[in-house]
PDB file of C-alpha atoms in Angstrom:
ATOM      1  CA  MET A1496     120.825 160.053  93.041  1.00 90.00           C
ATOM      2  CA  ILE A1497     118.125 158.362  94.553  1.00 93.00           C
ATOM      3  CA  GLU A1498     117.017 159.470  98.069  1.00 91.00           C
ATOM      4  CA  SER A1499     114.811 157.536 100.897  1.00 90.00           C
ATOM      5  CA  ALA A1500     113.937 158.413 104.280  1.00 90.00           C
ATOM      6  CA  THR A1501     117.144 157.612 105.835  1.00 94.00           C
ATOM      7  CA  LEU A1502     119.469 156.304 102.674  1.00 96.00           C
ATOM      8  CA  ARG A1503     120.953 157.926  99.811  1.00 96.00           C
ATOM      9  CA  LEU A1504     121.948 156.352  96.427  1.00 96.00           C
ATOM     10  CA  ARG A1505     124.667 157.883  94.543  1.00 96.00           C
ATOM     11  CA  VAL A1506     127.564 157.894  92.747  1.00 94.00           C
ATOM     12  CA  TRP A1507     130.979 156.753  94.354  1.00 95.00           C
ATOM     13  CA  ARG A1508     133.727 158.856  95.572  1.00 95.00           C
ATOM     14  CA  GLU A1509     137.310 158.512  96.213  1.00 95.00           C
ATOM     15  CA  ASP A1510     136.461 158.395 100.210  1.00 94.00           C
ATOM     16  CA  ASP A1511     134.357 155.307  99.561  1.00 95.00           C
ATOM     17  CA  VAL A1512     137.182 153.546  98.756  1.00 94.00           C
ATOM     18  CA  PRO A1513     138.548 152.365 102.185  1.00 93.00           C
ATOM     19  CA  GLN A1514     134.988 151.114 103.235  1.00 93.00           C
ATOM     20  CA  LEU A1515     134.436 149.631  99.561  1.00 91.00           C
ATOM     21  CA  LEU A1516     137.820 148.082 100.380  1.00 90.00           C
ATOM     22  CA  VAL A1517     136.639 146.293 103.311  1.00 90.00           C
ATOM     23  CA  LEU A1518     133.832 145.422 102.173  1.00 88.00           C
ATOM     24  CA  ARG A1519     135.267 143.513  98.983  1.00 86.00           C
ATOM     25  CA  ASN A1520     137.794 141.664 101.366  1.00 82.00           C
ATOM     26  CA  ASN A1521     135.631 140.464 104.228  1.00 81.00           C
ATOM     27  CA  VAL A1522     135.265 136.903 102.962  1.00 78.00           C
ATOM     28  CA  ALA A1523     132.660 135.691 105.161  1.00 80.00           C
ATOM     29  CA  LEU A1524     130.257 138.860 103.482  1.00 81.00           C
ATOM     30  CA  GLN A1525     131.522 137.896  99.937  1.00 75.00           C
ATOM     31  CA  ALA A1526     130.907 134.168 100.349  1.00 76.00           C
ATOM     32  CA  GLN A1527     127.286 134.793 101.399  1.00 76.00           C
ATOM     33  CA  LEU A1528     127.167 137.112  98.074  1.00 75.00           C
ATOM     34  CA  LEU A1529     128.245 134.427  96.064  1.00 72.00           C
ATOM     35  CA  ALA A1530     132.047 135.685  95.699  1.00 75.00           C
ATOM     36  CA  HIS A1531     135.456 135.025  96.194  1.00 69.00           C
ATOM     37  CA  ALA A1532     137.421 137.472  98.003  1.00 67.00           C
ATOM     38  CA  ARG A1533     140.191 138.091  96.582  1.00 72.00           C
ATOM     39  CA  GLY A1534     142.645 140.378  98.933  1.00 75.00           C
ATOM     40  CA  SER A1535     141.978 143.561  96.567  1.00 81.00           C
ATOM     41  CA  ASP A1536     144.094 146.668  96.858  1.00 87.00           C
ATOM     42  CA  ALA A1537     142.544 150.273  97.039  1.00 90.00           C
ATOM     43  CA  ALA A1538     144.131 150.412  93.273  1.00 91.00           C
ATOM     44  CA  GLN A1539     141.862 147.074  92.030  1.00 89.00           C
ATOM     45  CA  VAL A1540     138.606 148.738  94.333  1.00 89.00           C
ATOM     46  CA  ARG A1541     139.177 152.149  92.144  1.00 92.00           C
ATOM     47  CA  GLU A1542     139.360 150.111  89.077  1.00 90.00           C
ATOM     48  CA  TRP A1543     136.545 148.042  90.194  1.00 87.00           C
ATOM     49  CA  LEU A1544     134.019 150.806  90.708  1.00 90.00           C
ATOM     50  CA  GLN A1545     134.713 152.588  87.204  1.00 89.00           C
ATOM     51  CA  ARG A1546     134.183 149.529  85.624  1.00 87.00           C
ATOM     52  CA  ARG A1547     130.929 149.286  87.234  1.00 86.00           C
ATOM     53  CA  SER A1548     130.118 152.664  87.205  1.00 82.00           C
ATOM     54  CA  ASP A1549     131.053 153.667  83.169  1.00 75.00           C
ATOM     55  CA  GLY A1550     129.766 149.967  81.943  1.00 73.00           C
ATOM     56  CA  LEU A1551     126.880 150.533  78.962  1.00 77.00           C
ATOM     57  CA  ASP A1552     125.625 146.834  80.666  1.00 84.00           C
ATOM     58  CA  GLY A1553     125.464 148.137  84.163  1.00 88.00           C
ATOM     59  CA  ARG A1554     125.150 150.418  86.835  1.00 91.00           C
ATOM     60  CA  LEU A1555     126.705 150.702  90.379  1.00 93.00           C
ATOM     61  CA  TRP A1556     125.677 153.098  93.164  1.00 95.00           C
ATOM     62  CA  VAL A1557     127.343 153.715  96.687  1.00 96.00           C
ATOM     63  CA  VAL A1558     124.489 153.303  99.570  1.00 97.00           C
ATOM     64  CA  ALA A1559     124.831 155.719 101.858  1.00 97.00           C
ATOM     65  CA  ASP A1560     123.432 156.892 105.549  1.00 95.00           C
ATOM     66  CA  ARG A1561     121.379 160.028 104.268  1.00 95.00           C
ATOM     67  CA  ALA A1562     122.430 162.295 107.677  1.00 95.00           C
ATOM     68  CA  SER A1563     126.343 161.328 107.625  1.00 95.00           C
ATOM     69  CA  ASP A1564     126.475 160.603 103.904  1.00 95.00           C
ATOM     70  CA  GLU A1565     128.905 157.586 105.090  1.00 95.00           C
ATOM     71  CA  ALA A1566     129.153 154.640 102.819  1.00 95.00           C
ATOM     72  CA  LEU A1567     127.211 151.451 104.317  1.00 96.00           C
ATOM     73  CA  GLY A1568     127.822 149.284 100.835  1.00 94.00           C
ATOM     74  CA  TYR A1569     126.486 149.400  97.273  1.00 94.00           C
ATOM     75  CA  VAL A1570     123.883 147.993  95.252  1.00 95.00           C
ATOM     76  CA  GLN A1571     124.237 147.314  91.464  1.00 92.00           C
ATOM     77  CA  ILE A1572     122.339 145.710  88.094  1.00 93.00           C
ATOM     78  CA  THR A1573     124.450 144.202  85.352  1.00 91.00           C
ATOM     79  CA  GLY A1574     123.226 142.210  82.663  1.00 92.00           C
ATOM     80  CA  LEU A1575     121.514 145.092  81.757  1.00 91.00           C
ATOM     81  CA  GLU A1576     119.352 144.501  78.153  1.00 91.00           C
ATOM     82  CA  PRO A1577     117.683 147.485  76.925  1.00 88.00           C
ATOM     83  CA  VAL A1578     116.102 145.517  74.176  1.00 90.00           C
ATOM     84  CA  ASP A1579     114.656 143.270  76.856  1.00 92.00           C
ATOM     85  CA  ARG A1580     114.455 145.800  79.546  1.00 93.00           C
ATOM     86  CA  ARG A1581     115.807 143.640  82.568  1.00 95.00           C
ATOM     87  CA  ALA A1582     119.046 143.468  84.347  1.00 95.00           C
ATOM     88  CA  GLU A1583     120.327 141.615  87.349  1.00 96.00           C
ATOM     89  CA  LEU A1584     120.380 142.868  90.939  1.00 95.00           C
ATOM     90  CA  GLY A1585     123.122 142.907  93.532  1.00 93.00           C
ATOM     91  CA  ILE A1586     123.197 144.245  96.954  1.00 93.00           C
ATOM     92  CA  CYS A1587     126.210 144.247  99.396  1.00 91.00           C
ATOM     93  CA  LEU A1588     126.067 146.278 102.958  1.00 92.00           C
ATOM     94  CA  ALA A1589     128.085 146.491 105.772  1.00 90.00           C
ATOM     95  CA  PRO A1590     127.536 144.122 108.377  1.00 88.00           C
ATOM     96  CA  GLN A1591     126.666 147.129 110.853  1.00 88.00           C
ATOM     97  CA  ALA A1592     124.267 148.118 108.374  1.00 88.00           C
ATOM     98  CA  GLN A1593     122.469 145.068 108.005  1.00 88.00           C
ATOM     99  CA  GLY A1594     119.323 143.690 109.882  1.00 86.00           C
ATOM    100  CA  ARG A1595     118.032 147.554 110.497  1.00 88.00           C
ATOM    101  CA  GLY A1596     115.737 146.713 106.929  1.00 90.00           C
ATOM    102  CA  ARG A1597     117.959 149.159 105.338  1.00 94.00           C
ATOM    103  CA  GLY A1598     118.257 146.424 102.597  1.00 93.00           C
ATOM    104  CA  ARG A1599     114.317 147.029 102.022  1.00 94.00           C
ATOM    105  CA  GLU A1600     114.511 150.765 102.246  1.00 95.00           C
ATOM    106  CA  THR A1601     117.365 150.707  99.449  1.00 95.00           C
ATOM    107  CA  LEU A1602     115.422 148.567  97.061  1.00 95.00           C
ATOM    108  CA  GLY A1603     112.146 149.963  97.850  1.00 94.00           C
ATOM    109  CA  ALA A1604     113.928 153.280  96.657  1.00 95.00           C
ATOM    110  CA  LEU A1605     115.822 151.922  93.666  1.00 95.00           C
ATOM    111  CA  LEU A1606     113.326 149.991  91.956  1.00 95.00           C
ATOM    112  CA  PRO A1607     110.641 152.467  90.926  1.00 94.00           C
ATOM    113  CA  HIS A1608     113.896 154.167  89.696  1.00 93.00           C
ATOM    114  CA  LEU A1609     114.706 151.785  87.742  1.00 93.00           C
ATOM    115  CA  ARG A1610     111.243 151.057  85.818  1.00 93.00           C
ATOM    116  CA  ASN A1611     110.417 155.108  85.966  1.00 91.00           C
ATOM    117  CA  THR A1612     114.238 156.584  84.622  1.00 87.00           C
ATOM    118  CA  GLN A1613     115.240 153.457  83.633  1.00 86.00           C
ATOM    119  CA  GLY A1614     112.591 151.849  81.801  1.00 90.00           C
ATOM    120  CA  LEU A1615     113.439 148.219  83.233  1.00 94.00           C
ATOM    121  CA  ARG A1616     110.300 145.701  83.717  1.00 95.00           C
ATOM    122  CA  LYS A1617     112.273 142.897  85.047  1.00 96.00           C
ATOM    123  CA  LEU A1618     115.298 142.065  87.611  1.00 97.00           C
ATOM    124  CA  SER A1619     116.329 139.045  88.308  1.00 97.00           C
ATOM    125  CA  LEU A1620     118.782 137.948  91.316  1.00 96.00           C
ATOM    126  CA  ARG A1621     120.587 134.999  92.571  1.00 95.00           C
ATOM    127  CA  ILE A1622     121.375 134.455  96.282  1.00 94.00           C
ATOM    128  CA  ARG A1623     122.483 131.227  98.485  1.00 92.00           C
ATOM    129  CA  ALA A1624     119.626 129.303  99.507  1.00 94.00           C
ATOM    130  CA  ASP A1625     120.843 129.397 103.049  1.00 91.00           C
ATOM    131  CA  ASN A1626     120.083 133.196 103.198  1.00 91.00           C
ATOM    132  CA  THR A1627     116.834 133.077 104.753  1.00 92.00           C
ATOM    133  CA  ALA A1628     117.060 137.194 105.456  1.00 90.00           C
ATOM    134  CA  ALA A1629     117.582 138.147 102.341  1.00 92.00           C
ATOM    135  CA  LEU A1630     115.016 135.555 100.846  1.00 94.00           C
ATOM    136  CA  ARG A1631     112.124 137.697 103.465  1.00 93.00           C
ATOM    137  CA  CYS A1632     113.421 141.014 102.241  1.00 92.00           C
ATOM    138  CA  TYR A1633     113.262 140.128  98.450  1.00 94.00           C
ATOM    139  CA  THR A1634     109.992 138.220  98.959  1.00 95.00           C
ATOM    140  CA  GLY A1635     108.799 141.523 100.890  1.00 93.00           C
ATOM    141  CA  LEU A1636     109.264 143.768  97.433  1.00 93.00           C
ATOM    142  CA  GLY A1637     107.726 141.173  95.701  1.00 94.00           C
ATOM    143  CA  PHE A1638     110.514 139.113  94.261  1.00 97.00           C
ATOM    144  CA  GLU A1639     109.149 135.273  93.674  1.00 97.00           C
ATOM    145  CA  ILE A1640     111.043 131.936  93.673  1.00 97.00           C
ATOM    146  CA  CYS A1641     111.622 131.337  89.960  1.00 97.00           C
ATOM    147  CA  GLY A1642     114.127 128.389  90.175  1.00 96.00           C
ATOM    148  CA  ARG A1643     117.128 126.331  91.806  1.00 96.00           C
ATOM    149  CA  LEU A1644     120.301 125.844  91.069  1.00 95.00           C
ATOM    150  CA  ARG A1645     121.509 122.750  93.283  1.00 96.00           C
ATOM    151  CA  GLN A1646     124.863 122.644  94.876  1.00 94.00           C
ATOM    152  CA  HIS A1647     125.748 125.375  92.091  1.00 93.00           C
ATOM    153  CA  VAL A1648     128.493 127.291  94.194  1.00 88.00           C
ATOM    154  CA  PHE A1649     131.187 125.721  96.389  1.00 89.00           C
ATOM    155  CA  ILE A1650     131.724 128.197  99.205  1.00 84.00           C
ATOM    156  CA  ASP A1651     132.941 127.807 102.875  1.00 79.00           C
ATOM    157  CA  GLY A1652     133.799 124.105 101.833  1.00 87.00           C
ATOM    158  CA  ALA A1653     130.554 123.330 100.823  1.00 89.00           C
ATOM    159  CA  TRP A1654     128.409 123.074  98.460  1.00 94.00           C
ATOM    160  CA  GLN A1655     126.051 125.439  97.982  1.00 90.00           C
ATOM    161  CA  ASP A1656     122.828 125.605  96.546  1.00 94.00           C
ATOM    162  CA  LEU A1657     120.981 128.830  94.824  1.00 94.00           C
ATOM    163  CA  VAL A1658     117.872 130.610  94.827  1.00 97.00           C
ATOM    164  CA  LEU A1659     117.153 132.361  91.773  1.00 97.00           C
ATOM    165  CA  MET A1660     114.265 135.432  91.804  1.00 97.00           C
ATOM    166  CA  GLU A1661     112.871 137.698  89.867  1.00 97.00           C
ATOM    167  CA  VAL A1662     110.345 140.876  90.047  1.00 97.00           C
ATOM    168  CA  PHE A1663     108.652 142.208  87.167  1.00 96.00           C
ATOM    169  CA  LEU A1664     108.114 146.164  87.805  1.00 93.00           C
ATOM    170  CA  GLU A1665     104.992 146.759  85.485  1.00 79.00           C
ATOM    171  CA  PRO A1666     102.826 146.814  87.011  1.00 63.00           C
ATOM    172  CA  PRO A1667     104.224 149.587  89.151  1.00 55.00           C
ATOM    173  CA  CYS A1668     106.481 147.059  91.685  1.00 55.00           C
ATOM    174  CA  ALA A1669     105.777 146.965  95.658  1.00 53.00           C
ATOM    175  CA  ALA A1670     108.015 149.242  97.133  1.00 52.00           C
TER     176      ALA A1670
END
């Protein structure tokens, strides 16, 4: 478990499934995350959580309110390469948890943990070029733009550009 001032990053529990089901089926939110909502049911969400939690190439944490322990979203690393000590980062927060600095707080707690306990030296991510709030958040945490994929995904009836970002966790990351 990883804790910050107001948040807790923890393993998923059965009582998280209803909230995570809502997030996985939120078409607008999934489009912002470069995914397509596919109409998941509770069993599919459990399977997804098991796969992400038990995988050798990644980790998943539920982002929960520290006081109530209510699930607010999740954060994950995928494509974990132990030799290269790198992975890809993804975060999903419920709409009601956005715009309050919780993404920054989540990643501010997670990045040092990934460096200190997982031995990671580099994280990368892909985001929609029009996601200015996420760009500000990631830039504030030390991520730098390292590329752009033009008209790379078809979402919301239009081709969208993706921005590629990366952060080196050595020397110590900004948190």
